[in-house]
Each structure stands twice: as structure tokens, then as C-alpha cells.
Amino acid sequence: MISKKMENMVANSSAIRAMFEEGNRLAKIYGAENVFDFSLGNPNVPAPEAVKKAIIDLLNEEDPVGLHGYTNSNAGYEDVRQAVAESLNGRFGTNFAACNITMTVGAAGGLNVILKALLNPGDEVIVFAPYFGEYRNYVSNYDGVVVEISPDTETFQPKLDEFETKITPKTRAVIVNTPNNPTGVVYPEETIKKMAAIMEKKQREYGTDIYLISDEPYRELAYGGIEVPYLTKYYANTVVGYSYSKSLSLPGERIGYLVIPDEAADSENLISAANVATRILGFVNAPTLQQKVVKACLNEKTDISFYDRNRETLYNGLKELGFECIKPEGAFYLFVKSPVADEKEFCAAAKKYNILLVPGSSFGCPGYVRIAYCVAYETIVNSLPKFKELAAEYK
Amino acid sequence: MISKKMENMVANSSAIRAMFEEGNRLAKIYGAENVFDFSLGNPNVPAPEAVKKAIIDLLNEEDPVGLHGYTNSNAGYEDVRQAVAESLNGRFGTNFAACNITMTVGAAGGLNVILKALLNPGDEVIVFAPYFGEYRNYVSNYDGVVVEISPDTETFQPKLDEFETKITPKTRAVIVNTPNNPTGVVYPEETIKKMAAIMEKKQREYGTDIYLISDEPYRELAYGGIEVPYLTKYYANTVVGYSYSKSLSLPGERIGYLVIPDEAADSENLISAANVATRILGFVNAPTLQQKVVKACLNEKTDISFYDRNRETLYNGLKELGFECIKPEGAFYLFVKSPVADEKEFCAAAKKYNILLVPGSSFGCPGYVRIAYCVAYETIVNSLPKFKELAAEYK
């Protein structure tokens, strides 16, 4: 007998994962080149050479007992955290120190850590549809309650009026994700300032601390030189969650960090709580070799040209076929309107052409589908004739 | 404001961690060679050369997108899980397949995964004092209730009579750890059979499933050829949690696995729940490079001669000085009786000589202290004169 909370989870599992495993299955039958698997956000750009070089250098130069042993602090190596802080300060004009950085097991691990540190049962966490469906599970892990702001399907920017009305005295946190999964939008500075003003007003009105959690694994995947604001500069009670999964193509290695600035309310306790949560949730510390790797690779520029070409090719191709979609400015997803109201029907139709998409209802936004374009360029090119056949079904 | 559950945690944090960080502090002041830090179980034996070789081979031979990408299943690479299953079958005559193996972020990650999969709020989990204090936190994460069986300070074997009386209809799991942290004892087959008989009887009496969780990171650290029974062979509802932290000296890399046998009640659902829990707790998958490393190193023999020499030297040395301690048969800990009833007083006295010990109350067994002998041999040798001075305080 599994636990009751898990019964529902197991039954409903993950549509993204299901599609991904379906894609692997189809690839075995039809050959990978004949399957257009746009389901999982698994980066197709290889990790930069600097990662391999860093690992080999570390193996050759460091004492293995130190390299593979538990770190002194659950937050990670002090020199790594110091380097991360300095890198952020240099890039964004912030003022972080090593103590503000907690190395984490990916962004997913970091979100679990910060939510465990913050949430009491019944606390509300606001998310903006469409949003990464796992937020719902992370919040549920700590008996929080997700409050959704409905999607603005014109722009996929946050609906600030609705946001303001849905902040209550129980609102503990707000999660934003920009560049965004699944839409690819970037929130401009203007939007951030307005959000911050609303949250400040509500904090004063209720006498509460409302934490803004900025989940930003796609920060470096921003096209056309668009600026991605650094949110701690706009709102004091901001916690940043980051991961190298997309920027260094290391999703399987599970390495990221949390930033808990001194300016955040109760920051000292929050940092201590994040350390303890890291330990008792079983992470103990972020993987040690990878901590040192990311330090060595802090200045590596993510090559986004690959994703950018895919973005242009797929977006233009789908628009020409009559599909509706805003042009994403970041991340590696297109959020396309389904030609029929029930997008799961559309996903089923697409599967006939070996095109795998994820239904928007997985992201709290039915009527849309997510297309992950972190795939080979050839996959994009070869999929377009199939999309054309699919589109023809709906003329 | 951090969450209420975390407030207590932060205040009381971890005595082991506090000592470890104290040890580092003292080392900076007095020099590492003048500090006898017996606090943290951080293996001093380096990872075998095979680990370094495996990593380099993988970097040179595998496509980085596959090597560092998300795994197909949250449970980990199928070939790794298959290899682990076959290795166990060969060693223990079991009959596991890949589906019975879930790769985890260390044993700590694995315990969190299985407890999330099993526990409803209020479910009881039995532990045998002295026990690894983190079990209390792992159980609390999922709102379980720890039920302690009091220690048998003669043998540190489990008190089976008390065990039988403390199993209730709410008992969901029993955690055993053999070879044991903090005592170093190994439970013999006789004891395992008796425990299994008790649990079978109680399952029938209450109509419940009581899972035996065998936490066994120290399996390979067993001295004098002593046999460490494989518990799935004695009790159907057994789940095994393992980690390579001690056997391959990779504690910082966070790599281990769970075994959920087909014979366990509701095993299919339990395996699914473990997969989902792995994902939603933020692990997503065990670190990919390390998964492949452990597959390559499955047949590496842990060199325990280093720990064994430490064990003999320290045990004999302390006995000669008049300390009371059973001789441990496994792991790398001595559990020594404090000369005064309040062992924290004894720990404070030891600190004057730069000897760092962990109070037994951290393990549910006051009046004792844990000494981790996974340190340099020189540390053991050089500590004995200091222990002699310490002992003199109590003549």
C-alpha cells in the first residue's frame, strides 16, 4: 500500500514523461530519425568542451578524498559559492557573498529546498498559467496550496490585475519563470516593477512577507539580445533558483544553486533552513565533482545559436502552415494554439505522424500544446512536412 | 519567517555537522595534524583508481548529450539498473531485474524516496536505538512518527521482546541498519530470522503490510569475514537502500539505489511511487555520470584493510585505557561508554584535547559517544596519548 498522497500522483504521473518514454518506444520501432519527439526539454546541445576538460583536470589535480567527499557545509564548497556570487555580482551589479549561495541538486532540488524552508500547511503559492506543472507537486510536497493566475493567451505575460486580487494573507510565495517554460516569453523590466509594487503593497496591507521565487534555468537562453532582468534588484524578498541543466547542458548531473540575499526577510534563518533542508531531504550536498566543474565553467558562454536557428525555423514553418503561436524570446519551447478546443485530441492526431507534443493542460492552459525545439535541426526540418499533413486535417 | 517545522530543525540542527564544522575550525587554528576529529563519517580511504579511469573513459567514449542528459526513466539508466540487479543476484542468490532497482541520490535520497512512497501522516516507523539520527528527520518529512526500541547496551543487538510489543496497527515500516551506525554491530542471521517471524506474525494479526527497510551503506565494511545477511531473503516486504558513499568512497557524489523486490506487497505500485517520488522531490534522476561510474566499478572490492587497522588500533588502545566499548564487526564507528552519565560533558572535556566526538544522545542513546575511525592512521595513533590524558581526568 503506497501512501495516499502518492496514489493520485502515480495514477496521473507526468504527461511530459509519458510522451518522452513514448518517443523512445517509437524510436525503437520506426528509427529515431522518423520520430519527431518534441516532448521533453532535454537539451540537444552538448555540454561545452570546457566541462570535459574541467572534469579531467579535477581528477588529475585534486585529492580524491576531498573531491568526492562530503562538503564541509551542506550548502556546498565555500570557494564554489564565492565564485558563483562574484560571477553574479559582475554580471548584474548585485552584492552577494558565498553565504547567500546554496548549491543544489538542480533547480528542482533547489525549489524543494526553499519550499520546505518556507511553507506551512495551507500556505498559498501563486503561479502564472501556463506554468511548469511540477510546481504543483513541489508545493504539494509541503502541503502548500497552489493559486493559479489565469493565462493571458494574447501575450502570455502575467495578468497583473488578477494577480493583485488573488494575493491573500495566506500567500507565502509567488513563483515566476522567465524565460518561460512552456511559452518562451521573457518578462520585461516594466512587468517586474509592477509585480514588485503589487507585492510590496500587499505585504504592507497584510503585514506578511511574500517571497518571490524566480525559477530561472533558461536565463542564458534569451534571443536577440533581449534583457532578462535580475529580480533581486527589484524586490527585496526574492529568492533565485538556478540550474546548469540548460546553460551547460548538464540536466542529468543535477547541479544548480539558490540565491537567498541578505535583503530577504529573515534571510539568516532562511539560509540556515535551506542548509538543513538540503541535508534532511536527502540531498546532503550538491554533487561535489559537478560543483567544482561549474566553478571552472562559470564564464562559459552558452551557445544559443543552435536553439535560435531551431526557433526561427520551427516558428516560421508553423506560422506558414497557419498555426497560431507567439514568437518566443527565450527558453526552447513554442506554445502553439491547438486547432481544436481539446488539445489532447490534437496531440493524439499528431502522434499518428510520429509527432510528440505535450498538452497545455499539463501547464494549466488547455487549448494549447508545448513543442520543445531542443532537438536536432534535421528533426525540425523533417517534421515540417508532417506538420503540413497534420494541419491539412484541420482545414 | 521560515516554516514551523523547520524552526525546530534549525535550532537543533545536527550535532554531527556541528562537530564536523568545529573540527575544520580547530584545524585551521591548530593544524589538522593536531586535531583528532572523530565526528563525521567522511571516508578517508580514497575512491579506487577504477573510478577515475571510468570517468575518463566515459568522457572519451560517450556522447555528452547522452552522458549528461536526463535519463529515459527517473529510476535511472536501464543498463545500470540491470547490471546492479545481476551483481546482487550473483552475490546473494536473489532474483532481481532492472525494474526492481531505482538509482538514488545516495542512501539519504533513497530513504526519502521510499518513505514518501509509503508514509501517511501518523504512520509509525520503528527504529532501534542507537540509530542514525537523520531517520527521525526523514520520517518527520512525511509526517510519520518514530517509535524507538530502547538500546541493549550489552550487545547493541535489537531488543526483540520490546520490538514485538511496540508493533501496532499503525506500524508502516521498520528501519534496520546493519552493519550499524553508530555501534558497528552486525545483525546475525539468527536475529534477522526472529525479527522476520515477529513481523510476519504482526502482519497477520493486524492485516497490515509492515515494510522492513534495510539501510545498508556499510555492507562492504564488514571485518573478519563476518557474514552480512541479505534481508530480502528472509522477509518478503523488504526494501533495501544502498549507497556507494562508503564502499567506493563517493559520499559527495550522491549515488546509491533502492531495491524493491517483486515479492514486496504492492511492489508494482511501490516501484511506480518511487519513480514519481524521485522526480517530484527534485532528484529527477540520480546523477548520470556517477550512475555509469558505479556500473563500471560494480566488481571493485572495497579495501577495508585500512579501516580494519584503525579499528584494531583504536579499539585496543581505548580498552587498554579503561574505556568500555564492544568490538565493532562492521562500519567505521566505535560506540564508547562515557565515563560520566552526561556524555555531553565528556564530549566537552574531550574537546579540550582537540578530540571531537559525537554524543550518543544524537543517536537516541545517551551515556555513550560515537567515534568515527575513518581517519588517517596517524590520527588514531597520535590521539591515544590525548585519550590517555582525558581518561586520567576520570580515574
Tab-separated table of N, CA and C in Angstrom, chain A residues 209-281:
chain	number	residue	atom	x	y	z
A	209	ASP	N	5.247	38.551	4.874
A	209	ASP	CA	6.367	38.519	3.922
A	209	ASP	C	5.969	37.610	2.776
A	210	ILE	N	5.995	38.141	1.589
A	210	ILE	CA	5.635	37.356	0.404
A	210	ILE	C	6.902	37.199	-0.438
A	211	TYR	N	7.371	35.954	-0.531
A	211	TYR	CA	8.626	35.716	-1.234
A	211	TYR	C	8.386	35.506	-2.728
A	212	LEU	N	9.175	36.175	-3.520
A	212	LEU	CA	9.164	35.975	-4.965
A	212	LEU	C	10.249	34.951	-5.279
A	213	ILE	N	9.833	33.799	-5.812
A	213	ILE	CA	10.800	32.765	-6.162
A	213	ILE	C	10.990	32.800	-7.674
A	214	SER	N	12.187	33.161	-8.082
A	214	SER	CA	12.471	33.266	-9.514
A	214	SER	C	13.178	31.997	-9.969
A	215	ASP	N	12.440	31.175	-10.714
A	215	ASP	CA	12.983	29.902	-11.196
A	215	ASP	C	13.556	30.155	-12.585
A	216	GLU	N	14.879	30.178	-12.701
A	216	GLU	CA	15.449	30.674	-13.957
A	216	GLU	C	16.516	29.797	-14.609
A	217	PRO	N	16.174	28.524	-14.883
A	217	PRO	CA	17.137	27.683	-15.591
A	217	PRO	C	17.383	28.130	-17.032
A	218	TYR	N	16.476	28.951	-17.594
A	218	TYR	CA	16.613	29.357	-19.001
A	218	TYR	C	17.224	30.747	-19.159
A	219	ARG	N	17.791	31.286	-18.097
A	219	ARG	CA	18.283	32.661	-18.142
A	219	ARG	C	19.174	32.935	-19.359
A	220	GLU	N	20.092	32.005	-19.631
A	220	GLU	CA	21.043	32.243	-20.725
A	220	GLU	C	20.419	32.012	-22.101
A	221	LEU	N	19.284	31.330	-22.136
A	221	LEU	CA	18.651	31.070	-23.428
A	221	LEU	C	17.688	32.215	-23.745
A	222	ALA	N	18.258	33.342	-24.122
A	222	ALA	CA	17.472	34.542	-24.442
A	222	ALA	C	17.979	35.069	-25.780
A	223	TYR	N	17.070	35.296	-26.703
A	223	TYR	CA	17.444	35.568	-28.089
A	223	TYR	C	17.365	37.040	-28.438
A	224	GLY	N	18.090	37.397	-29.481
A	224	GLY	CA	18.034	38.771	-29.981
A	224	GLY	C	18.527	39.787	-28.984
A	225	GLY	N	19.372	39.345	-28.053
A	225	GLY	CA	19.932	40.281	-27.076
A	225	GLY	C	18.930	40.798	-26.076
A	226	ILE	N	17.771	40.151	-25.954
A	226	ILE	CA	16.754	40.640	-25.026
A	226	ILE	C	17.265	40.576	-23.601
A	227	GLU	N	16.911	41.576	-22.823
A	227	GLU	CA	17.383	41.632	-21.443
A	227	GLU	C	16.479	40.802	-20.538
A	228	VAL	N	17.116	40.027	-19.672
A	228	VAL	CA	16.360	39.258	-18.679
A	228	VAL	C	16.675	39.878	-17.321
A	229	PRO	N	15.749	40.667	-16.764
A	229	PRO	CA	16.045	41.373	-15.512
A	229	PRO	C	16.429	40.421	-14.376
A	230	TYR	N	17.297	40.898	-13.493
A	230	TYR	CA	17.666	40.095	-12.316
A	230	TYR	C	16.786	40.536	-11.158
A	231	LEU	N	15.917	39.651	-10.737
A	231	LEU	CA	14.781	40.073	-9.922
A	231	LEU	C	15.108	40.561	-8.518
A	232	THR	N	16.241	40.146	-7.962
A	232	THR	CA	16.584	40.605	-6.613
A	232	THR	C	16.758	42.126	-6.597
A	233	LYS	N	16.993	42.704	-7.753
A	233	LYS	CA	17.219	44.151	-7.817
A	233	LYS	C	15.914	44.934	-7.765
A	234	TYR	N	14.800	44.244	-7.888
A	234	TYR	CA	13.505	44.919	-7.949
A	234	TYR	C	12.652	44.661	-6.713
A	235	TYR	N	12.977	43.613	-5.988
A	235	TYR	CA	12.113	43.203	-4.886
A	235	TYR	C	12.977	42.506	-3.851
A	236	ALA	N	12.939	43.000	-2.618
A	236	ALA	CA	13.871	42.500	-1.608
A	236	ALA	C	13.651	41.031	-1.266
A	237	ASN	N	12.385	40.641	-1.155
A	237	ASN	CA	12.091	39.262	-0.737
A	237	ASN	C	12.107	38.297	-1.908
A	238	THR	N	13.206	38.366	-2.668
A	238	THR	CA	13.350	37.476	-3.821
A	238	THR	C	14.342	36.378	-3.506
A	239	VAL	N	13.992	35.159	-3.885
A	239	VAL	CA	14.921	34.026	-3.855
A	239	VAL	C	15.066	33.551	-5.288
A	240	VAL	N	16.291	33.331	-5.719
A	240	VAL	CA	16.514	32.879	-7.096
A	240	VAL	C	16.901	31.415	-7.091
A	241	GLY	N	16.284	30.651	-7.968
A	241	GLY	CA	16.672	29.253	-8.165
A	241	GLY	C	17.264	29.112	-9.556
A	242	TYR	N	18.435	28.520	-9.635
A	242	TYR	CA	19.129	28.405	-10.918
A	242	TYR	C	19.637	26.990	-11.119
A	243	SER	N	19.870	26.640	-12.351
A	243	SER	CA	20.436	25.329	-12.645
A	243	SER	C	21.286	25.415	-13.897
A	244	TYR	N	22.275	24.527	-13.989
A	244	TYR	CA	23.144	24.473	-15.166
A	244	TYR	C	22.633	23.464	-16.199
A	245	SER	N	21.422	22.961	-15.974
A	245	SER	CA	20.873	21.942	-16.861
A	245	SER	C	20.787	22.414	-18.306
A	246	LYS	N	20.380	23.665	-18.479
A	246	LYS	CA	20.198	24.176	-19.848
A	246	LYS	C	21.420	24.962	-20.314
A	247	SER	N	22.047	25.690	-19.389
A	247	SER	CA	23.134	26.572	-19.813
A	247	SER	C	24.426	25.802	-20.090
A	248	LEU	N	24.648	24.723	-19.370
A	248	LEU	CA	25.830	23.893	-19.616
A	248	LEU	C	25.438	22.498	-20.114
A	249	SER	N	24.156	22.313	-20.418
A	249	SER	CA	23.662	21.012	-20.895
A	249	SER	C	24.045	19.879	-19.947
A	250	LEU	N	23.789	20.078	-18.682
A	250	LEU	CA	24.105	19.059	-17.669
A	250	LEU	C	22.864	18.651	-16.861
A	251	PRO	N	21.702	18.451	-17.524
A	251	PRO	CA	20.499	18.200	-16.722
A	251	PRO	C	20.589	16.941	-15.874
A	252	GLY	N	21.270	15.917	-16.412
A	252	GLY	CA	21.333	14.656	-15.673
A	252	GLY	C	22.245	14.712	-14.468
A	253	GLU	N	23.131	15.704	-14.445
A	253	GLU	CA	24.139	15.760	-13.378
A	253	GLU	C	23.622	16.445	-12.127
A	254	ARG	N	22.487	17.143	-12.261
A	254	ARG	CA	21.822	17.674	-11.079
A	254	ARG	C	22.675	18.706	-10.335
A	255	ILE	N	22.828	19.856	-10.970
A	255	ILE	CA	23.646	20.882	-10.327
A	255	ILE	C	23.075	22.271	-10.593
A	256	GLY	N	22.825	22.987	-9.533
A	256	GLY	CA	22.290	24.341	-9.606
A	256	GLY	C	22.557	25.039	-8.284
A	257	TYR	N	21.869	26.154	-8.055
A	257	TYR	CA	22.026	26.841	-6.762
A	257	TYR	C	20.814	27.688	-6.460
A	258	LEU	N	20.669	28.022	-5.198
A	258	LEU	CA	19.704	29.014	-4.729
A	258	LEU	C	20.473	30.269	-4.332
A	259	VAL	N	19.864	31.427	-4.598
A	259	VAL	CA	20.385	32.676	-4.047
A	259	VAL	C	19.384	33.168	-3.015
A	260	ILE	N	19.826	33.343	-1.781
A	260	ILE	CA	18.993	33.929	-0.723
A	260	ILE	C	19.718	35.190	-0.270
A	261	PRO	N	19.276	36.359	-0.777
A	261	PRO	CA	20.011	37.599	-0.490
A	261	PRO	C	19.832	38.044	0.958
A	262	ASP	N	20.793	38.798	1.439
A	262	ASP	CA	20.689	39.371	2.788
A	262	ASP	C	19.434	40.221	2.928
A	263	GLU	N	19.006	40.839	1.818
A	263	GLU	CA	17.844	41.749	1.869
A	263	GLU	C	16.523	41.016	2.070
A	264	ALA	N	16.515	39.718	1.834
A	264	ALA	CA	15.261	38.968	2.011
A	264	ALA	C	14.918	38.910	3.489
A	265	ALA	N	13.630	38.974	3.787
A	265	ALA	CA	13.196	38.948	5.185
A	265	ALA	C	13.675	37.659	5.848
A	266	ASP	N	14.188	37.809	7.074
A	266	ASP	CA	14.612	36.646	7.873
A	266	ASP	C	15.669	35.819	7.119
A	267	SER	N	16.531	36.514	6.364
A	267	SER	CA	17.436	35.792	5.460
A	267	SER	C	18.365	34.836	6.194
A	268	GLU	N	18.831	35.228	7.372
A	268	GLU	CA	19.775	34.352	8.072
A	268	GLU	C	19.113	33.019	8.410
A	269	ASN	N	17.898	33.098	8.939
A	269	ASN	CA	17.169	31.867	9.256
A	269	ASN	C	16.832	31.087	7.999
A	270	LEU	N	16.508	31.826	6.945
A	270	LEU	CA	16.133	31.163	5.694
A	270	LEU	C	17.330	30.410	5.115
A	271	ILE	N	18.505	31.033	5.198
A	271	ILE	CA	19.713	30.360	4.722
A	271	ILE	C	19.998	29.124	5.573
A	272	SER	N	19.878	29.250	6.880
A	272	SER	CA	20.072	28.078	7.754
A	272	SER	C	19.064	26.992	7.429
A	273	ALA	N	17.814	27.404	7.225
A	273	ALA	CA	16.765	26.427	6.914
A	273	ALA	C	17.055	25.737	5.583
A	274	ALA	N	17.577	26.482	4.620
A	274	ALA	CA	17.906	25.875	3.322
A	274	ALA	C	19.030	24.850	3.493
A	275	ASN	N	20.006	25.166	4.338
A	275	ASN	CA	21.084	24.200	4.619
A	275	ASN	C	20.532	22.935	5.230
A	276	VAL	N	19.699	23.098	6.243
A	276	VAL	CA	19.157	21.934	6.935
A	276	VAL	C	18.244	21.138	6.003
A	277	ALA	N	17.414	21.841	5.230
A	277	ALA	CA	16.518	21.152	4.297
A	277	ALA	C	17.320	20.363	3.264
A	278	THR	N	18.419	20.943	2.801
A	278	THR	CA	19.297	20.247	1.851
A	278	THR	C	19.738	18.910	2.440
A	279	ARG	N	20.079	18.941	3.725
A	279	ARG	CA	20.573	17.734	4.374
A	279	ARG	C	19.440	16.736	4.602
A	280	ILE	N	18.327	17.182	5.209
A	280	ILE	CA	17.325	16.213	5.646
A	280	ILE	C	16.418	15.717	4.523
A	281	LEU	N	16.366	16.442	3.408
A	281	LEU	CA	15.621	15.925	2.262
A	281	LEU	C	16.417	14.864	1.518
